Coordinates of C-alpha atoms in Angstrom, one line a residue:
Chain A
X971 CA -0.2 25.0 -9.5
X972 CA -4.0 24.6 -9.5
X973 CA -5.6 25.6 -6.0
X974 CA -9.0 24.4 -5.6
X975 CA -11.2 25.8 -2.7
X976 CA -13.7 22.8 -1.6
X977 CA -16.3 22.2 1.1
X978 CA -18.1 25.4 1.9
X979 CA -16.0 27.6 -0.5
X980 CA -17.1 26.9 -3.7
X981 CA -16.3 29.5 -6.0
X982 CA -13.7 30.7 -4.2
X983 CA -12.9 28.2 -3.4
X984 CA 23.4 2.6 11.4
X985 CA 24.6 0.4 9.1
X986 CA 23.2 0.2 5.6
X987 CA 22.9 -3.1 4.3
X988 CA 21.0 -5.1 1.5
X989 CA 19.5 -7.9 3.5
X990 CA 18.8 -11.1 1.8
X991 CA 15.9 -13.2 2.7
X992 CA 15.2 -16.5 1.0
X993 CA 18.4 -15.3 -1.1
X994 CA 16.5 -12.2 -2.3
X995 CA 17.9 -8.9 -2.4
X996 CA 15.7 -6.9 0.0
X997 CA 15.2 -3.4 1.0
X998 CA 17.9 -1.1 1.7
X999 CA 17.5 -1.4 5.4
X1000 CA 18.9 1.0 8.2
X1001 CA 19.6 -2.1 10.8
X1002 CA 20.9 -0.2 13.7
X1003 CA 20.5 3.7 14.3
X1004 CA 20.3 6.3 11.8
X1005 CA 17.3 8.3 11.7
X1006 CA 16.2 10.9 8.9
X1007 CA 17.7 14.4 9.8
X1008 CA 14.8 16.5 11.4
X1009 CA 13.9 19.6 9.1
X1010 CA 14.2 22.7 10.8
X1011 CA 11.3 24.4 12.2
X1012 CA 10.9 28.4 11.8
X1013 CA 8.4 28.5 14.8
X1014 CA 8.7 27.3 18.5
X1015 CA 7.7 24.0 19.5
X1016 CA 5.3 23.3 22.3
X1017 CA 5.5 21.1 25.2
X1018 CA 2.9 18.9 24.0
X1019 CA 4.5 18.3 20.7
X1020 CA 6.3 15.1 20.0
X1021 CA 9.9 15.1 19.7
X1022 CA 11.6 15.6 16.6
X1023 CA 15.4 14.8 17.8
X1024 CA 16.5 11.3 18.5
X1025 CA 19.7 9.8 19.4
X1026 CA 18.9 6.8 17.3
X1027 CA 15.9 4.5 16.3
X1028 CA 16.0 2.8 19.6
X1029 CA 14.9 5.9 21.2
X1030 CA 12.0 6.4 18.5
X1031 CA 10.9 2.9 19.3
X1032 CA 10.9 3.6 23.1
X1033 CA 8.8 6.7 22.4
X1034 CA 6.5 4.8 20.4
X1035 CA 6.1 2.1 22.9
X1036 CA 5.1 4.9 25.5
X1037 CA 3.0 6.9 23.3
X1038 CA 1.0 4.2 21.6
X1039 CA 1.4 1.5 24.2
X1040 CA -1.6 -0.5 22.5
X1041 CA 0.2 -0.6 19.0
X1042 CA 2.1 -4.0 18.4
X1043 CA 5.3 -5.0 17.7
X1044 CA 8.5 -3.0 16.9
X1045 CA 9.9 -0.8 14.5
X1046 CA 10.3 -2.2 11.0
X1047 CA 13.9 -2.6 9.3
X1048 CA 12.2 -0.5 6.5
X1049 CA 12.9 3.0 7.2
X1050 CA 10.6 5.7 6.3
X1051 CA 11.4 9.3 5.0
X1052 CA 12.5 10.9 1.8
X1053 CA 16.3 9.7 1.9
X1054 CA 15.3 6.0 2.3
X1055 CA 12.8 6.5 -0.3
X1056 CA 15.5 7.7 -2.6
X1057 CA 18.2 5.1 -1.8
X1058 CA 15.4 2.6 -3.0
X1059 CA 14.3 4.4 -6.0
X1060 CA 18.0 4.3 -7.2
X1061 CA 17.9 0.5 -7.1
X1062 CA 15.1 -0.1 -9.7
X1063 CA 15.7 -2.1 -12.8
X1064 CA 13.0 -1.6 -15.1
X1065 CA 14.0 -4.4 -17.6
X1066 CA 14.6 -7.0 -14.9
X1067 CA 11.4 -5.8 -13.2
X1068 CA 9.7 -7.0 -16.3
X1069 CA 11.2 -10.3 -16.6
X1070 CA 11.3 -11.5 -12.9
X1071 CA 8.5 -9.4 -10.9
X1072 CA 6.6 -12.9 -10.1
X1073 CA 9.4 -14.4 -8.3
X1074 CA 9.9 -13.6 -4.6
X1075 CA 13.6 -13.0 -5.9
X1076 CA 12.6 -11.0 -8.5
X1077 CA 13.7 -7.5 -9.1
X1078 CA 10.5 -5.7 -7.8
X1079 CA 10.9 -2.1 -6.5
X1080 CA 9.7 -2.1 -2.6
X1081 CA 8.7 1.6 -3.3
X1082 CA 5.2 0.9 -2.4
X1083 CA 5.3 2.0 1.2
X1084 CA 7.0 5.6 0.2
X1085 CA 4.5 5.6 -2.9
X1086 CA 1.8 5.0 -0.3
X1087 CA 2.2 7.9 1.8
X1088 CA 3.6 10.3 -0.8
X1089 CA 7.0 10.4 0.1
X1090 CA 7.5 9.5 -3.5
X1091 CA 4.8 10.3 -5.9
X1092 CA 3.9 8.1 -9.0
X1093 CA 5.1 10.9 -11.1
X1094 CA 8.5 10.9 -9.7
X1095 CA 8.8 7.2 -10.0
X1096 CA 7.4 7.4 -13.5
X1097 CA 10.1 9.9 -14.5
X1098 CA 12.7 7.9 -12.8
X1099 CA 11.6 5.1 -15.1
X1100 CA 11.8 7.0 -18.3
X1101 CA 15.2 8.5 -17.1
X1102 CA 16.7 5.2 -16.7
X1103 CA 15.3 3.8 -20.0
X1104 CA 17.0 7.0 -22.0
X1105 CA 20.1 6.4 -20.1
X1106 CA 20.5 2.9 -20.9
X1107 CA 19.0 3.5 -24.5
X1108 CA 16.2 1.1 -23.9
X1109 CA 13.0 1.1 -25.6
X1110 CA 9.8 1.5 -24.3
X1111 CA 8.6 -2.2 -24.0
X1112 CA 11.5 -2.5 -21.6
X1113 CA 9.9 -0.5 -19.0
X1114 CA 6.5 -1.1 -20.0
X1115 CA 5.2 -3.6 -17.1
X1116 CA 6.9 -1.3 -14.1
X1117 CA 5.0 1.6 -16.1
X1118 CA 2.0 -0.6 -16.1
X1119 CA 2.2 -1.4 -12.5
X1120 CA 2.3 2.4 -11.5
X1121 CA -1.0 2.4 -13.6
X1122 CA -2.3 0.1 -11.2
X1123 CA -1.7 2.2 -8.0
X1124 CA -3.1 5.1 -10.3
X1125 CA -6.1 2.9 -10.8
X1126 CA -7.0 1.6 -7.2
X1127 CA -6.6 5.3 -6.1
X1128 CA -9.3 6.2 -8.8
X1129 CA -11.4 3.3 -7.7
X1130 CA -11.3 4.5 -4.0
X1131 CA -11.9 7.8 -4.9
X1132 CA -15.0 6.6 -6.9
X1133 CA -16.4 3.9 -4.1
X1134 CA -15.3 5.6 -0.9
X1135 CA -16.4 3.7 2.0
X1136 CA -18.1 1.0 -0.1
X1137 CA -14.5 -0.1 -0.6
X1138 CA -15.3 -2.2 2.4
X1139 CA -18.1 -4.2 0.9
X1140 CA -18.4 -7.1 -1.5
X1141 CA -18.3 -5.5 -5.0
X1142 CA -19.8 -8.6 -6.5
X1143 CA -21.4 -12.0 -5.6
X1144 CA -18.5 -14.7 -4.6
X1145 CA -18.1 -17.1 -7.5
X1146 CA -17.2 -20.1 -5.4
X1147 CA -20.6 -21.6 -4.6
X1148 CA -20.4 -20.5 -1.0
X1149 CA -22.3 -17.6 0.8
X1150 CA -20.6 -14.7 2.4
X1151 CA -21.7 -16.3 5.6
X1152 CA -19.8 -19.6 4.9
X1153 CA -16.6 -17.7 5.7
X1154 CA -15.4 -17.3 9.3
X1155 CA -15.3 -13.7 10.8
X1156 CA -12.1 -14.6 12.9
X1157 CA -8.6 -14.7 12.2
X1158 CA -7.5 -18.2 13.6
X1159 CA -4.6 -18.1 16.0
X1160 CA -2.3 -20.3 14.3
X1161 CA -2.3 -18.0 11.4
X1162 CA -2.0 -14.6 13.2
X1163 CA 0.9 -16.4 15.5
X1164 CA 2.2 -17.9 12.6
X1165 CA 2.1 -21.7 13.7
X1166 CA 0.4 -23.0 10.8
X1167 CA 3.1 -25.5 10.2
X1168 CA 3.3 -24.7 6.6
X1169 CA 6.7 -23.0 6.4
X1170 CA 5.6 -20.6 3.4
X1171 CA 2.5 -19.3 5.5
X1172 CA 4.3 -19.2 8.6
X1173 CA 7.2 -17.3 6.7
X1174 CA 4.9 -14.9 4.9
X1175 CA 3.2 -14.2 8.4
X1176 CA 6.7 -13.6 10.0
X1177 CA 8.0 -11.3 7.1
X1178 CA 4.3 -9.4 7.1
X1179 CA 4.7 -8.7 10.9
X1180 CA 8.3 -7.8 11.3
X1181 CA 8.9 -6.0 8.2
X1182 CA 5.5 -4.9 7.3
X1183 CA 6.0 -5.7 3.4
X1184 CA 5.3 -8.7 1.5
X1185 CA 5.9 -9.5 -2.1
X1186 CA 3.0 -9.3 -4.3
X1187 CA 2.6 -13.2 -4.7
X1188 CA 3.2 -13.8 -1.1
X1189 CA 0.4 -11.5 -0.7
X1190 CA -1.6 -13.4 -3.2
X1191 CA -0.8 -17.0 -1.9
X1192 CA -1.6 -15.9 1.8
X1193 CA -4.8 -14.2 1.0
X1194 CA -6.0 -17.6 -1.2
X1195 CA -4.8 -19.8 1.8
X1196 CA -7.1 -17.8 4.2
X1197 CA -10.2 -17.3 2.3
X1198 CA -10.1 -20.7 0.2
X1199 CA -8.4 -23.2 2.4
X1200 CA -9.4 -22.0 5.8
X1201 CA -12.8 -20.0 5.0
X1202 CA -11.9 -17.1 6.5
X1203 CA -13.7 -13.8 5.0
X1204 CA -11.5 -11.9 3.0
X1205 CA -12.2 -8.6 5.0
X1206 CA -10.8 -10.4 8.0
X1207 CA -7.4 -11.1 6.1
X1208 CA -7.7 -7.6 4.4
X1209 CA -7.7 -5.8 8.0
X1210 CA -5.0 -7.9 9.4
X1211 CA -2.9 -7.0 6.5
X1212 CA -3.6 -3.4 7.1
X1213 CA -2.4 -3.4 10.6
X1214 CA 1.1 -4.5 9.4
X1215 CA 1.7 -3.1 5.8
X1216 CA 3.8 -0.2 5.7
X1217 CA 2.0 0.4 2.2
X1218 CA -1.3 -0.2 3.9
X1219 CA -3.8 1.1 1.3
X1220 CA -7.4 0.1 1.6
X1221 CA -7.9 0.5 -2.1
X1222 CA -5.4 -2.0 -3.5
X1223 CA -5.5 -4.1 -0.5
X1224 CA -9.4 -4.7 -0.1
X1225 CA -9.9 -5.0 -4.1
X1226 CA -7.1 -7.5 -4.3
X1227 CA -8.6 -9.4 -1.4
X1228 CA -11.7 -9.3 -3.2
X1229 CA -10.1 -10.3 -6.6
X1230 CA -8.7 -13.3 -4.8
X1231 CA -12.0 -14.3 -3.1
X1232 CA -13.9 -13.7 -6.2
X1233 CA -16.0 -10.8 -5.2
X1234 CA -14.0 -8.6 -7.4
X1235 CA -13.3 -10.9 -10.5
X1236 CA -15.0 -13.5 -12.4
X1237 CA -13.2 -16.5 -10.7
X1238 CA -11.5 -17.1 -7.3
X1239 CA -7.6 -17.0 -7.0
X1240 CA -5.9 -20.2 -5.9
X1241 CA -2.7 -22.1 -6.4
X1242 CA -0.7 -25.1 -5.7
X1243 CA 2.4 -26.4 -4.5
X1244 CA 4.1 -26.5 -8.0
X1245 CA 3.3 -22.8 -8.5
X1246 CA 4.3 -21.9 -5.2
X1247 CA 7.7 -24.0 -5.2
X1248 CA 8.3 -22.3 -8.7
X1249 CA 8.0 -18.9 -8.0
X1250 CA 9.5 -19.1 -4.5
X1251 CA 12.6 -21.1 -6.0
X1252 CA 12.1 -23.8 -3.8
X1253 CA 12.8 -21.8 -0.7
X1254 CA 10.1 -23.3 1.6
X1255 CA 8.8 -26.7 0.5
X1256 CA 12.4 -28.6 1.5
X1257 CA 12.5 -27.6 4.9
X1258 CA 8.6 -27.5 5.6
X1259 CA 7.5 -30.0 8.3
X1260 CA 4.4 -30.5 6.4
X1261 CA 6.5 -31.4 3.2
X1262 CA 4.7 -34.9 3.2
X1263 CA 1.2 -33.6 4.1
X1264 CA 1.2 -30.2 2.0
X1265 CA -2.4 -28.9 1.5
X1266 CA -1.3 -27.5 -1.6
X1267 CA 0.1 -30.6 -3.1
X1268 CA -2.7 -31.5 -5.6
X1269 CA -3.7 -31.0 -9.1
X1270 CA -5.8 -28.0 -9.8
X1271 CA -8.7 -30.0 -10.7
X1272 CA -8.4 -31.8 -7.2
X1273 CA -8.2 -28.5 -5.4
X1274 CA -11.3 -26.8 -7.4
X1275 CA -13.3 -30.0 -6.1
X1276 CA -12.0 -29.7 -2.8
X1277 CA -12.4 -25.9 -2.1
X1278 CA -15.2 -24.7 -3.9
X1279 CA -19.1 -26.0 -4.5
X1280 CA -19.3 -24.7 -8.0
X1281 CA -16.6 -26.0 -10.2
X1282 CA -17.4 -25.7 -14.0
X1283 CA -17.6 -22.0 -14.1
X1284 CA -14.0 -21.9 -12.3
X1285 CA -12.5 -24.6 -14.5
X1286 CA -13.4 -22.6 -17.8
X1287 CA -10.3 -20.5 -18.9
X1288 CA -9.0 -20.9 -15.6
X1289 CA -5.3 -21.7 -16.5
X1290 CA -4.0 -17.9 -16.4
X1291 CA -5.3 -17.8 -12.9
X1292 CA -3.6 -20.9 -12.1
X1293 CA -0.4 -20.5 -13.7
X1294 CA 0.6 -16.9 -12.4
X1295 CA 2.8 -16.7 -15.2
X1296 CA 3.4 -13.4 -16.3
X1297 CA 0.6 -13.9 -19.0
X1298 CA -0.9 -11.5 -21.4
X1299 CA -4.4 -11.7 -19.4
X1300 CA -5.1 -8.3 -18.0
X1301 CA -6.6 -9.1 -14.7
X1302 CA -6.5 -7.5 -11.2
X1303 CA -4.2 -9.9 -9.9
X1304 CA -1.2 -8.3 -11.9
X1305 CA -1.8 -5.3 -9.6
X1306 CA -1.9 -6.5 -6.1
X1307 CA 0.6 -4.2 -4.7
X1308 CA 3.6 -5.7 -6.3
X1309 CA 5.8 -2.8 -6.2
Chain B
X445 CA -9.9 35.9 -0.9
X446 CA -6.5 33.9 -0.9
X447 CA -5.1 33.0 2.6
X448 CA -2.9 35.5 4.2
X449 CA -1.8 33.4 7.2
X450 CA -2.4 29.9 6.8
X451 CA -0.9 26.7 8.2
X452 CA -0.5 23.6 6.6
X453 CA -1.9 20.3 7.6
X454 CA 0.1 17.3 6.1
X455 CA -1.9 14.0 6.2
X456 CA -0.8 10.4 5.5
X457 CA -1.0 10.6 1.8
X458 CA 1.1 13.5 1.3
X459 CA 4.2 12.9 3.3
X460 CA 7.0 14.0 1.0
X461 CA 8.8 17.1 -0.3
X462 CA 6.6 17.3 -3.3
X463 CA 3.8 18.0 -1.2
X464 CA 2.7 21.2 -3.0
X465 CA 1.7 23.0 -0.1
X466 CA 5.0 23.6 1.0
X467 CA 6.1 24.9 -2.5
X468 CA 3.0 27.4 -2.3
X469 CA 3.3 28.4 1.2
X470 CA 6.8 27.9 2.0
X471 CA 6.8 30.2 5.3
X472 CA 3.5 28.5 6.6
X473 CA 3.9 26.6 9.8
X474 CA 3.2 22.8 9.3
X475 CA 1.6 20.1 11.4
X476 CA 1.2 16.3 11.1
X477 CA -0.9 14.8 13.8
X478 CA -1.2 11.0 14.3
X479 CA -4.6 9.9 14.4
X480 CA -5.2 8.2 17.6
X481 CA -8.7 6.8 16.7
X482 CA -7.7 5.5 13.5
X483 CA -4.5 3.8 15.1
X484 CA -6.7 2.2 18.0
X485 CA -9.7 1.2 15.8
X486 CA -7.7 -0.1 13.0
X487 CA -5.1 -1.9 15.5
X488 CA -2.3 -0.1 13.5
X489 CA 1.1 -1.6 14.7
X490 CA 4.0 0.4 15.8
X491 CA 5.9 -0.3 12.5
X492 CA 3.3 1.6 10.8
X493 CA 3.4 4.5 12.8
X494 CA 7.4 4.5 13.3
X495 CA 7.2 4.5 9.1
X496 CA 5.0 7.6 9.3
X497 CA 7.1 9.0 11.9
X498 CA 10.3 8.8 10.2
X499 CA 8.8 10.5 7.2
X500 CA 7.3 13.0 8.8
X501 CA 10.6 14.0 10.5
X502 CA 12.0 14.6 7.2
X503 CA 9.4 17.6 6.7
X504 CA 9.0 21.0 8.4
X505 CA 6.3 20.1 10.5
X506 CA 5.3 20.0 14.1
X507 CA 4.2 16.4 15.3
X508 CA 1.1 16.0 17.6
X509 CA -1.0 12.8 18.6
X510 CA -4.8 12.9 19.4
X511 CA -7.9 14.2 17.4
X512 CA -6.7 15.2 14.3
X513 CA -9.5 17.9 14.0
X514 CA -9.0 19.5 17.2
X515 CA -5.1 19.3 16.9
X516 CA -5.2 21.1 13.9
X517 CA -7.7 23.8 15.0
X518 CA -5.6 24.1 17.9
X519 CA -2.5 24.7 15.9
X520 CA -4.2 27.2 13.6
X521 CA -5.3 29.2 16.7
X522 CA -1.9 29.5 18.1
X523 CA -0.3 30.6 14.7
X524 CA -3.4 33.1 14.1
X525 CA -4.3 31.2 11.0
X526 CA -6.8 32.3 8.7
X527 CA -6.8 29.2 6.8
X528 CA -5.7 25.5 6.5
X529 CA -3.6 24.5 3.3
X530 CA -3.5 20.7 2.7
X531 CA -3.3 18.2 -0.2
X532 CA -6.6 16.8 -1.8
X533 CA -6.9 13.0 -0.1
X534 CA -8.3 10.2 -1.5
X535 CA -9.0 8.4 1.8
X536 CA -12.5 8.9 3.1
X537 CA -11.9 9.1 6.6
X538 CA -9.1 12.2 5.7
X539 CA -12.1 13.9 3.7
X540 CA -13.9 13.9 6.8
X541 CA -11.3 15.3 8.7
X542 CA -11.2 18.1 6.3
X543 CA -14.7 18.6 6.1
X544 CA -14.7 18.9 10.0
X545 CA -11.8 21.4 10.2
X546 CA -13.7 23.5 7.3
X547 CA -16.6 24.0 9.4
X548 CA -14.4 25.9 12.0
X549 CA -11.4 27.1 9.7
X550 CA -11.5 27.6 5.9
X551 CA -9.8 24.7 4.0
X552 CA -7.9 25.0 0.8
X553 CA -6.9 22.0 -0.9
X554 CA -4.2 21.7 -3.5
X555 CA -4.3 18.9 -6.0
X556 CA -1.3 16.6 -5.9
X557 CA 0.8 15.9 -9.2
X558 CA -1.3 13.4 -11.2
X559 CA 0.3 10.4 -12.4
X560 CA -1.7 11.1 -15.7
X561 CA -3.6 13.8 -16.6
X562 CA -6.7 12.7 -18.8
X563 CA -8.9 14.9 -20.6
X564 CA -12.0 13.1 -19.2
X565 CA -12.6 10.8 -16.4
X566 CA -11.4 7.3 -17.5
X567 CA -13.5 4.3 -17.4
X568 CA -13.2 2.2 -14.2
X569 CA -14.3 -1.1 -12.9
X570 CA -11.6 -3.0 -14.5
X571 CA -8.1 -2.0 -14.8
X572 CA -8.2 -2.7 -18.7
X573 CA -10.8 -0.4 -19.2
X574 CA -9.0 2.6 -17.4
X575 CA -5.6 1.4 -19.1
X576 CA -6.8 1.7 -22.5
X577 CA -7.5 5.3 -21.8
X578 CA -4.6 6.1 -19.8
X579 CA -1.5 4.2 -21.1
X580 CA -0.8 6.2 -24.4
X581 CA -1.0 9.3 -22.4
X582 CA 1.3 8.2 -19.8
X583 CA 3.9 7.5 -22.6
X584 CA 3.4 10.6 -24.2
X585 CA 6.4 12.1 -22.1
X586 CA 8.7 9.6 -22.7

């Protein structure tokens, strides 16, 4: 192990279930009680230490309510800790991931909260993918998409290391024909409270707030809706996501929001109803109260005219953006925290 | 001179048993601090705090909340530490915390296990440039 001194020392330097949401196999959830077994300490605790022994998750929830009274919400049903991470890791299917990851009910890994906080390392996940491919006598191509996605995580971290606090700034000009000042600096109440009347967006908001995790495609749709339909500045939405996402990572989050907004890409990302309906397998539109007045139910040409001031540069070569198919195009959208 | 009686500061990017500090200094007392300034300033929700809490429970660390720098220094003083061991962080906030601790007590950083070891820094700016450099190296272990 390499030890590097830094700074001034240069030179020396309860019930386990698989929840189904919209028919989707979801996280391995601890729905009621069990907590990770607290690792023993070889030193005495102090009175000001936070407790490490709990009867159940309800006791932890109560403690957090007392200790962090301004922190909103409840515990997520998604549990932290190494045991939970290993259970989730055991569920990965690299081959199915490659085929289905763009669908909300696709076989995505849901490992991002654990990777974000080092509960699992990227190397451990990479090795697990390699082991699975070998055990199943599968070829490299069958794990390529998942390894690529791990590469995205590494890329974002390298970008963050490079940019530092500049991750909060627009990386490039917006390509929408709008000025940054055209975007509002507040999150509208109906979005924050999940009462837009759009079943998809309200559903995504509810999952974000209750679970702290969203499928990558849902993140993209929601970001696009906020920025392009509602003219909310990307940084407002990005901050809101970080309040809730268990994998909240300014690197991938902020740069992905900027990719949607077009200040970290050549074009803005937008979608239409057909696209959302396809990749959500029709789970929202039929029950939506706005079914007959859906703001997304237009052609891409119509939406370009409605949403942006500059149209020609957006339309040129825009199809890979629109389709969200698992295309060969290598763009940042492939990496918006899909894990 | 190598640390003789260090403590381990575990931060939000290294909440797993693969944290190399635990392997290099298995007998050192460890600490995780919930950063109250960050939680309040960023409106961090309870579910995020709970996820961190449950992850930290799996590790041999004491848990505190408050000012991270102050709590780490206090923990170090209590254990008579001559250094703080931690893992290299990407988050500039954590880097600032490390620098502030280091002004009072030497901080030694360990590089976490890399996803891919590249001979020279990859080209960034767009993922495609990075992946052109990294992909073949990643697959060398397959």
